[in-house]
XYZ file of N, CA and C in Angstrom:
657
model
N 54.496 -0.293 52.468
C 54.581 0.970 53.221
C 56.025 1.332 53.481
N 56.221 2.682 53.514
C 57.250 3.092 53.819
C 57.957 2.720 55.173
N 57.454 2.490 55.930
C 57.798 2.140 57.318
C 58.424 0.494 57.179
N 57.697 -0.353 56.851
C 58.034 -1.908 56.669
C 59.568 -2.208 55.848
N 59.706 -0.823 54.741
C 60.756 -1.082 54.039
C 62.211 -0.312 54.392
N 61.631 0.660 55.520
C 62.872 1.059 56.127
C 63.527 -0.267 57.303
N 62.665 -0.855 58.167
C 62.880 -2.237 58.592
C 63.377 -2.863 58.233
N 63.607 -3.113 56.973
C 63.509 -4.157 56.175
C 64.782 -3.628 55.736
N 65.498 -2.504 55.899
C 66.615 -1.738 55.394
C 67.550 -1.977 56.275
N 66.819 -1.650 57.632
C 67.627 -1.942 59.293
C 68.514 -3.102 59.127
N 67.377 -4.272 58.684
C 67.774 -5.214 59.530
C 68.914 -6.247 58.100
N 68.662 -5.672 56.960
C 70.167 -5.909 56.042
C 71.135 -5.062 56.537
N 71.114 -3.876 57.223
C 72.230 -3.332 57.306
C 73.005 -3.860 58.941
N 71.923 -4.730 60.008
C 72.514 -4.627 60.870
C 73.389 -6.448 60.373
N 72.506 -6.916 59.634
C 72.912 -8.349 59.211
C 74.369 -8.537 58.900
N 74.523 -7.149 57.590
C 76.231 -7.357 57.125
C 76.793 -6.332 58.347
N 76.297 -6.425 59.392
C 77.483 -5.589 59.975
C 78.142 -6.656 60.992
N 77.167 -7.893 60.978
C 77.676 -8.849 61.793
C 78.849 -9.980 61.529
N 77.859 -10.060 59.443
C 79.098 -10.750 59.014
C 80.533 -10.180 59.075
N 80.298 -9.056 58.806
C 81.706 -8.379 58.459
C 82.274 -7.525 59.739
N 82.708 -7.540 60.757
C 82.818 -7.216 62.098
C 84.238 -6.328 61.833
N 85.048 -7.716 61.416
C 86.614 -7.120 60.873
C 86.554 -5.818 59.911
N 85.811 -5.767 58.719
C 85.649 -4.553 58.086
C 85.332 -3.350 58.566
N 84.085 -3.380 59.338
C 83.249 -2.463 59.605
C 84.016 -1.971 61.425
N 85.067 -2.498 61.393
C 85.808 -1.636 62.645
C 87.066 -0.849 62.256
N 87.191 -1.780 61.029
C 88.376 -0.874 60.143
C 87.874 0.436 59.675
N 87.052 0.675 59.324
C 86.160 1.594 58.713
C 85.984 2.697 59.541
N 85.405 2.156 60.765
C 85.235 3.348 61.781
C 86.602 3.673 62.304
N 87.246 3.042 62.567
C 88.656 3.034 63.151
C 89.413 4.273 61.973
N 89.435 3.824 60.687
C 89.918 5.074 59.682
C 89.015 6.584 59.516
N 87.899 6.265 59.780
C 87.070 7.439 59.812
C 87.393 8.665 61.001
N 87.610 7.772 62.117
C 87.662 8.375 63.541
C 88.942 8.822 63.579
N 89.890 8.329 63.129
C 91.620 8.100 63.738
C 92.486 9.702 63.483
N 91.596 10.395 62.491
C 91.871 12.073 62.924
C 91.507 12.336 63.968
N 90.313 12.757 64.291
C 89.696 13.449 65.237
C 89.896 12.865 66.512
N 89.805 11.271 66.794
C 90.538 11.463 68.394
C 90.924 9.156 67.792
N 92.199 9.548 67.266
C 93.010 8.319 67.046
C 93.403 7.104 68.400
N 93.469 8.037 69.327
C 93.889 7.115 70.411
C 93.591 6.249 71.196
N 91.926 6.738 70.498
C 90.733 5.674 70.987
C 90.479 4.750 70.379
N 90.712 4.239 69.081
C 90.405 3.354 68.287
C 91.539 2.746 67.649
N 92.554 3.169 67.661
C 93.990 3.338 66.974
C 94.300 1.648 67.209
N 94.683 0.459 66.505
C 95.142 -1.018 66.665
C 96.624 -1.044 67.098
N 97.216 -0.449 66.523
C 98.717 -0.326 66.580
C 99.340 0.126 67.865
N 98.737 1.444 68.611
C 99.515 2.056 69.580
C 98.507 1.699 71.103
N 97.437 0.543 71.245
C 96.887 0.712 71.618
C 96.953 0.638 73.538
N 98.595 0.328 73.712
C 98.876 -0.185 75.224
C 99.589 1.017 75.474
N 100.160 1.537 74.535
C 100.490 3.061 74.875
C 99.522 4.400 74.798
N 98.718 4.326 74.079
C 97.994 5.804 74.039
C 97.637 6.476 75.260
N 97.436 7.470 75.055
C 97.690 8.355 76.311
C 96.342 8.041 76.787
N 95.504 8.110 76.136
C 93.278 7.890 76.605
C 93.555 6.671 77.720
N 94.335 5.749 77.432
C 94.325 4.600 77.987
C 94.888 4.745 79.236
N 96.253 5.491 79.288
C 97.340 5.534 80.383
C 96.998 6.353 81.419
N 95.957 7.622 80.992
C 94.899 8.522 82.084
C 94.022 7.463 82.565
N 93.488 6.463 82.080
C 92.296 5.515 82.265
C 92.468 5.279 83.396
N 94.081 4.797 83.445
C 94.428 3.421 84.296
C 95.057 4.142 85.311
N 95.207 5.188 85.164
C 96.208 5.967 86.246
C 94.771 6.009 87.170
N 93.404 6.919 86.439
C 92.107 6.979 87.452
C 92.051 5.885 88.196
N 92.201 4.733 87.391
C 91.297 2.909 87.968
C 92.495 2.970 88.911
N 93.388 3.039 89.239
C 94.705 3.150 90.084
C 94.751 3.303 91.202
N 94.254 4.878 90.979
C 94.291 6.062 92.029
C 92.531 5.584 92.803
N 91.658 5.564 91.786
C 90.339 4.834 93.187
C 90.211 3.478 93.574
N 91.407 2.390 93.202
C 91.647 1.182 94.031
C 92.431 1.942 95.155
N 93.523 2.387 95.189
C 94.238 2.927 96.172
C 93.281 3.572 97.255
N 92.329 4.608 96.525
C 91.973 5.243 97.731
C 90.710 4.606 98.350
N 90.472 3.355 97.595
C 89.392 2.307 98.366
C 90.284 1.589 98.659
N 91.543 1.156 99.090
C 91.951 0.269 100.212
C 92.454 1.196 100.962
N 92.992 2.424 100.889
C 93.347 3.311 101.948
C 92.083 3.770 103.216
N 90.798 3.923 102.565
C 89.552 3.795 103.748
C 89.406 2.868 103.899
N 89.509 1.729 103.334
C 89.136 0.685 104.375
C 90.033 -0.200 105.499
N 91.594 0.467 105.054
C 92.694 0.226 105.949
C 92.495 0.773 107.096
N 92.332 2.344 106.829
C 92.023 3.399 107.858
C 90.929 3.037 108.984
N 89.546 2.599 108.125
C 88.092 2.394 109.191
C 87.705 3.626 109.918
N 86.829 2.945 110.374
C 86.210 4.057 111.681
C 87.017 4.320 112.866
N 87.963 5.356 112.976
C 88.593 5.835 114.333
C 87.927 5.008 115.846
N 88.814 4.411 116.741
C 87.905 3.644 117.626
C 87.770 5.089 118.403
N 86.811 4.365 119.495
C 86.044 5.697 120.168
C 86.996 5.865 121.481
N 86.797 6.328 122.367
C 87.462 6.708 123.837
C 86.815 5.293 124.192
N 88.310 5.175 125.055
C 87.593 3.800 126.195
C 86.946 4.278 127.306
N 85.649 4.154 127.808
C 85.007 4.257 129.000
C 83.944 3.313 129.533
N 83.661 3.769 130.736
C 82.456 2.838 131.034
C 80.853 3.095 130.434
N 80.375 2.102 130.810
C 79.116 2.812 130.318
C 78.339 3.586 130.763
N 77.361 4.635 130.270
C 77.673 5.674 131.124
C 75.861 5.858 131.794
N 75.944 6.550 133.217
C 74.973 5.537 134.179
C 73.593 6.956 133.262
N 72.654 6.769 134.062
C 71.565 7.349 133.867
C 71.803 9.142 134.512
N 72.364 8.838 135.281
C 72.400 10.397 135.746
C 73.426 11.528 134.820
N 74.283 10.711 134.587
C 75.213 10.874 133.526
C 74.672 11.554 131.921
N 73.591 10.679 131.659
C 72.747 10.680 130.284
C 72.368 11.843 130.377
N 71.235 11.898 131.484
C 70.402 13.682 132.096
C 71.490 14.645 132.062
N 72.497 14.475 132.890
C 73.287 15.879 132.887
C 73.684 15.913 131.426
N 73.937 14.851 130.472
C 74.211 15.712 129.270
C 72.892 16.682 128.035
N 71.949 16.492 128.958
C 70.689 17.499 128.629
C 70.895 18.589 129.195
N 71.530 18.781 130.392
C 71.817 20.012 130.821
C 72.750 21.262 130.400
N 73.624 20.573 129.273
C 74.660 21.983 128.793
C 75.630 20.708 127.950
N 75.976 21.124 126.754
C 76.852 20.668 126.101
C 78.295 20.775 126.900
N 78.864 21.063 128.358
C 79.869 21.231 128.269
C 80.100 20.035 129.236
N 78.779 19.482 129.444
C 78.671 18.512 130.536
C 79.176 16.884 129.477
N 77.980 16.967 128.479
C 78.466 16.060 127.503
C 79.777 16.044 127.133
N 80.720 17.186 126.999
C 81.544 17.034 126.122
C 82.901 16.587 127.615
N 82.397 16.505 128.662
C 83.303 16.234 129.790
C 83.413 15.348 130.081
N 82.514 14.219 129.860
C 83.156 12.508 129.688
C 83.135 12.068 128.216
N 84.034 10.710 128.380
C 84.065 9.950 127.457
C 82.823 9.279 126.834
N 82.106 9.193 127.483
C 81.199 8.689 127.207
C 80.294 9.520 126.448
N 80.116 10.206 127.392
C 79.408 11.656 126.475
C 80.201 11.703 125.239
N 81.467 12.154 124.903
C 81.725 12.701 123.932
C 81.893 11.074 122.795
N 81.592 10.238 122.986
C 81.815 8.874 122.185
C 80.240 8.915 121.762
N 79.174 9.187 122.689
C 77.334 8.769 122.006
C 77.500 10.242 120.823
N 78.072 11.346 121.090
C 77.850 12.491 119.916
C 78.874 12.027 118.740
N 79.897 11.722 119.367
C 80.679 11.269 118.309
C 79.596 10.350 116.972
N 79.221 9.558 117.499
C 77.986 8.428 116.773
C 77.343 9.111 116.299
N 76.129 10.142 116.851
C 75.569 10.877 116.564
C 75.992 11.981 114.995
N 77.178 12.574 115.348
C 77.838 13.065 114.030
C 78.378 12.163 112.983
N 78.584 11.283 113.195
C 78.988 10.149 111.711
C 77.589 9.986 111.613
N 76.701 10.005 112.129
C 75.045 9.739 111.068
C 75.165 11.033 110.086
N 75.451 12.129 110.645
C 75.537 13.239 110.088
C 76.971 14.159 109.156
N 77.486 12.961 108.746
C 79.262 13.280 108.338
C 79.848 14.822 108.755
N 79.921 14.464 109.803
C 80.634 15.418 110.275
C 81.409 15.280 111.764
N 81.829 14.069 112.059
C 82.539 13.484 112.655
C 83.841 14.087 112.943
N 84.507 14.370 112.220
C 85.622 15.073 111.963
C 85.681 16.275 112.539
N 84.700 16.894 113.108
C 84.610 17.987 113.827
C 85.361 17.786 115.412
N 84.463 16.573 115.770
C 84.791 16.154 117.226
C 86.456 15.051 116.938
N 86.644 15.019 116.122
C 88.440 14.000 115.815
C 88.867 15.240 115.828
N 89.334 16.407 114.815
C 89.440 17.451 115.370
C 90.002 18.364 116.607
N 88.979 18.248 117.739
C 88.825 18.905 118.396
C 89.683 17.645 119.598
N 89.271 16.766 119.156
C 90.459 16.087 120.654
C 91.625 15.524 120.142
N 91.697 15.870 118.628
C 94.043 15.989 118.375
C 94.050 17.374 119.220
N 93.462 18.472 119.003
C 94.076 19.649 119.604
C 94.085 19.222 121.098
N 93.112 18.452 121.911
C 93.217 18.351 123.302
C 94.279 17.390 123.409
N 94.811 16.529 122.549
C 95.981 15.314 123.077
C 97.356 16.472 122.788
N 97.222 17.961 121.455
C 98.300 17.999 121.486
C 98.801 19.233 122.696
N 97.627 19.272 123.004
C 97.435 20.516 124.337
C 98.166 19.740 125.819
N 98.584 18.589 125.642
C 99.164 17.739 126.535
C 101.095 17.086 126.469
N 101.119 17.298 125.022
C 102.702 17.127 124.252
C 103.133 18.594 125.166
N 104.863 18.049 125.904
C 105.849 19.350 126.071
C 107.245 19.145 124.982
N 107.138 17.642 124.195
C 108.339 17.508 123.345
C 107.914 18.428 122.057
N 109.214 19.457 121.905
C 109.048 19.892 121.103
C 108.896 19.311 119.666
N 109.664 18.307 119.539
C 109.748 17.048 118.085
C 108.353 16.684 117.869
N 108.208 16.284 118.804
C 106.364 16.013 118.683
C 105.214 16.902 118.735
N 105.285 18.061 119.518
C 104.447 18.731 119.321
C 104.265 19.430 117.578
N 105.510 19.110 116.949
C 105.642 19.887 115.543
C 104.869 18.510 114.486
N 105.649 17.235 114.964
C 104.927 16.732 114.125
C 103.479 16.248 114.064
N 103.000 16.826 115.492
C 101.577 16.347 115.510
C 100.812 17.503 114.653
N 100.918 18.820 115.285
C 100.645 19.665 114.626
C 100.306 19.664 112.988
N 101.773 19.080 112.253
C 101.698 19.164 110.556
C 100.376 18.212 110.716
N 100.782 16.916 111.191
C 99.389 16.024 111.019
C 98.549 16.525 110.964
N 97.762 17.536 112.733
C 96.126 17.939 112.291
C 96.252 18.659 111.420
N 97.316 19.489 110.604
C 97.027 20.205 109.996
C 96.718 19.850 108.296
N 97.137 18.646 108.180
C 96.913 18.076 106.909
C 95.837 17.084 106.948
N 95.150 16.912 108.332
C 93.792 16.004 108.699
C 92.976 16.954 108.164
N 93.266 17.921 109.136
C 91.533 18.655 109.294
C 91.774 20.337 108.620
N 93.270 20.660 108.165
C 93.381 22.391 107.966
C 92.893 22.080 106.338
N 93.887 21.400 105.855
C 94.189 21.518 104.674
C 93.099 21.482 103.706
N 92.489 21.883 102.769
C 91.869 22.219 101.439
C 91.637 20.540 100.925
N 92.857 20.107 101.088
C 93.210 18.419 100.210
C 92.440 17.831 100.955
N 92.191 17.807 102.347
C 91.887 16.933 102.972
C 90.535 16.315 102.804
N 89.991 15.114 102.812
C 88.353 15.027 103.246
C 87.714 15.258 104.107
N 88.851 15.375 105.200
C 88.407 15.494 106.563
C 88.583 16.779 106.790
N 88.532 17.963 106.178
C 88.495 19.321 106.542
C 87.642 20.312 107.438
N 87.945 20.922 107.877
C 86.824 21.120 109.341
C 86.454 22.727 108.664
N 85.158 22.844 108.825
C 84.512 24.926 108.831
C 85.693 25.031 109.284
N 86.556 26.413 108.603
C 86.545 27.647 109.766
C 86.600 28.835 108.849
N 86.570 29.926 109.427
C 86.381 31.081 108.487
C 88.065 31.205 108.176
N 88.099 32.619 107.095
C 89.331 33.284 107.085
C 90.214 33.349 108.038
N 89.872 34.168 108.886
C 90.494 34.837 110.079
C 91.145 33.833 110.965
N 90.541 32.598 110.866
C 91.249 31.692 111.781
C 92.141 31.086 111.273
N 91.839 30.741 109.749
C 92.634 29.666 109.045
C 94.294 31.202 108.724
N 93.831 31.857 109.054
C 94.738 32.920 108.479
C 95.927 33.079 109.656
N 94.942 32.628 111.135
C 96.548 32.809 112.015
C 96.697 31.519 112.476
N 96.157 30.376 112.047
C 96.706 28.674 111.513
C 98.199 28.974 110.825
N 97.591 29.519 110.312
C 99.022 29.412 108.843
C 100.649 30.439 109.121
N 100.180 31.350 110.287
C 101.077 32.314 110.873
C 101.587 31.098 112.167
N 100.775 30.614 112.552
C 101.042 30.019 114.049
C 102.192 28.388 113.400
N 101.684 27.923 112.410
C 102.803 26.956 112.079
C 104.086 27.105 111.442
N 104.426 28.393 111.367
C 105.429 28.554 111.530
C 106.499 28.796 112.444
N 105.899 28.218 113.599
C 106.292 27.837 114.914
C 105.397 27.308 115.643
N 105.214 25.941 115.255
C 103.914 25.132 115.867
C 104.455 25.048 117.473
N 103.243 25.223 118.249
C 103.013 24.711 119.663
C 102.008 24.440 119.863
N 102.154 23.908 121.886
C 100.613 23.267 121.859
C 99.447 24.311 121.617
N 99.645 25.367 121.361
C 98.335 25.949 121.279
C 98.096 26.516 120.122
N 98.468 26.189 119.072
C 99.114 26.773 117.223
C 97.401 26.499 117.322
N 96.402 25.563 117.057
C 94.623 25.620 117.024
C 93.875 25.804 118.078
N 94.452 26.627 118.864
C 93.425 27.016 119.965
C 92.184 27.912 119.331
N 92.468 28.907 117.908
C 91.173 29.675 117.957
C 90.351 28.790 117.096
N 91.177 27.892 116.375
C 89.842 26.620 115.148
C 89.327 26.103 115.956
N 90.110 25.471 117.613
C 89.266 24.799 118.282
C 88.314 25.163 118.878
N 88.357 26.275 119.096
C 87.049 26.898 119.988
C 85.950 26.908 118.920
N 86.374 27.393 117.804
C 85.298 27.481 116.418
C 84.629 26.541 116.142
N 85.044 25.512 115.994
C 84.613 24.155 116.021
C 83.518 23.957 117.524
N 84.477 23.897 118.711
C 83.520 23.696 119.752
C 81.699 24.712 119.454
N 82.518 25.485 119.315
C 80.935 26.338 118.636
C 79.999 26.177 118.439
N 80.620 25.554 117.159
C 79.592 25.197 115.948
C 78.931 23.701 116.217
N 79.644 22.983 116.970
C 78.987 21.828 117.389
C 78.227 21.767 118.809
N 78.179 23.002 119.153
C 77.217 23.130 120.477
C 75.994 23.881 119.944
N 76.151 25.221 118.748
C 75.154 25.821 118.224
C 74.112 24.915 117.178
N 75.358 24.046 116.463
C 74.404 23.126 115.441
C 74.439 21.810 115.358
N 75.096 21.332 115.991
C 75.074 19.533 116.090
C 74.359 19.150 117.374
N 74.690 19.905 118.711
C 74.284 19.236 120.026
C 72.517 19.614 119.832
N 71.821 20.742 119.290
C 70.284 20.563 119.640
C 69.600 19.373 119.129
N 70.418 18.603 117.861
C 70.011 17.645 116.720
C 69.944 16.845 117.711
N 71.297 16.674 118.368
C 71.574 15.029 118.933
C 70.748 14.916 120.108
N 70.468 16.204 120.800
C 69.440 16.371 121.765
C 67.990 15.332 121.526
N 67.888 15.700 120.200
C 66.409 14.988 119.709
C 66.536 14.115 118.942
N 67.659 13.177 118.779
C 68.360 12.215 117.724
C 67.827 10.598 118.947
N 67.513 9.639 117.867
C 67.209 8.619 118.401
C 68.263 7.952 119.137
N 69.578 8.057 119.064
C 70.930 7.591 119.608
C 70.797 7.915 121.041
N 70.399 9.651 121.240
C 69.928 9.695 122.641
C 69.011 9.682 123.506
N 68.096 9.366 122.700
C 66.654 9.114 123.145
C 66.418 7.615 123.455
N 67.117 7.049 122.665
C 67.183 5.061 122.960
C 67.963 5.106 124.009
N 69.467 5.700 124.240
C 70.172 5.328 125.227
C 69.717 5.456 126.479
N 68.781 7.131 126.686
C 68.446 7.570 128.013
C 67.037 6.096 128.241
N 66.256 5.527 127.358
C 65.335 4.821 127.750
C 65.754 3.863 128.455
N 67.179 3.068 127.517
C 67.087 1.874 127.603
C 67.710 1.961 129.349
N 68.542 3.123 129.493
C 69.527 2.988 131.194
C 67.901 3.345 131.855
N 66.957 4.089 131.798
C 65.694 4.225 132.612
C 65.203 2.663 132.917
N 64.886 2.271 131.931
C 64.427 0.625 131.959
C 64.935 -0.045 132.767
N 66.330 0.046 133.084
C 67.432 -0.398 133.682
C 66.891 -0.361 135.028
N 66.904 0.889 134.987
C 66.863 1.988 136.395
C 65.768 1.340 137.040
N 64.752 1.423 136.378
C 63.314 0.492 137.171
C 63.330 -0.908 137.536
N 63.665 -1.340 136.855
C 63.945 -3.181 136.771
C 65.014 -3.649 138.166
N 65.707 -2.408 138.525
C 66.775 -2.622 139.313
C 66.059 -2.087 140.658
């Protein structure tokens, strides 16, 4: 049958391709070495350019996998832990949550489930730089958030529309403490309109308020 003798064709042709390894790379190697030489090429092979893009990539994502894991998770605000009455009032208005540490450290958690963490890092460089009167520093904190959270490059880039990013870019040309006062409010926004109803009903705050209740009774 036709089928048995094409098999039977396979498996002589895969046979001498084993004996002859050295030939049959020369072969492809001359066949190929027009159309893209740099890949197969014996001679130039620690220089070719296919190779030197390779290694520049393998380079550049070792670098930027020890640069996150140098970096880590930002630590949170130091506070206490925060009591039961504390928990409730942050059901009462996001502005209550966002007024302790504590509060703003359980949403913080809450938004790294949801990558978007960077909203609330963000929003308290503008409150540390809302506290700088050195001018040296207020400029270089500024470039910082602005290459954290403004910039296009960044990973950590925050929403904002046109209009804001448009008098960002007017305002650093004479950074002060208030050069992101309108991103910050934008931000505050958007994380009271669309992050705080989530975290409202997110197990982070639903475990915490139980476990201080439990507390609360036992005591």
């Amino acid at each position: 049958p036709m089928g048995s003798e094409r098999m039977e064709m396979r498996k002589r042709q895969m046979s001498m391709t084993q004996e002859t390894p050295g030939s049959a790379e020369a072969q492809h190697s001359t066949a190929n070495r027009g159309s893209n030489a740099c890949c197969f090429c014996w001679c130039c092979c620690c220089s070719c350019s296919c190779l030197t893009v390779r290694n520049q990539d393998e380079e550049r994502a070792r670098r930027t996998s020890h640069e996150l894991q140098a970096e880590g998770i930002p630590n949170c605000e130091e506070s206490p832990a925060p009591t039961l009455e504390e928990v409730n009032a942050w059901a009462q208005s996001f502005d209550k949550l966002m007024l302790t540490p504590a509060g703003r450290n359980a949403f913080r958690e809450f938004l790294r489930t949801e990558f978007s963490e960077e909203n609330m890092l963000f929003w308290m460089a503008c409150e540390e730089l809302k506290q700088e009167s050195n001018k040296s520093v207020i400029e270089e904190k500024a470039r910082l958030i602005y290459e954290d959270y403004i910039s296009i490059l960044s990973p950590k880039e925050v929403s904002l529309d046109s209009r804001v990013r448009d008098v960002i870019n007017r305002n650093m040309l004479e950074p002060s403490q208030h050069t992101f006062d309108d991103a910050q409010l934008q931000i505050y926004t958007l994380m009271h309109r669309d992050s705080y109803p989530r975290f409202m009903n997110s197990a982070i705050y639903k475990n915490l308020l139980q476990s201080l209740s439990e507390k609360s009774i036992e005591a």
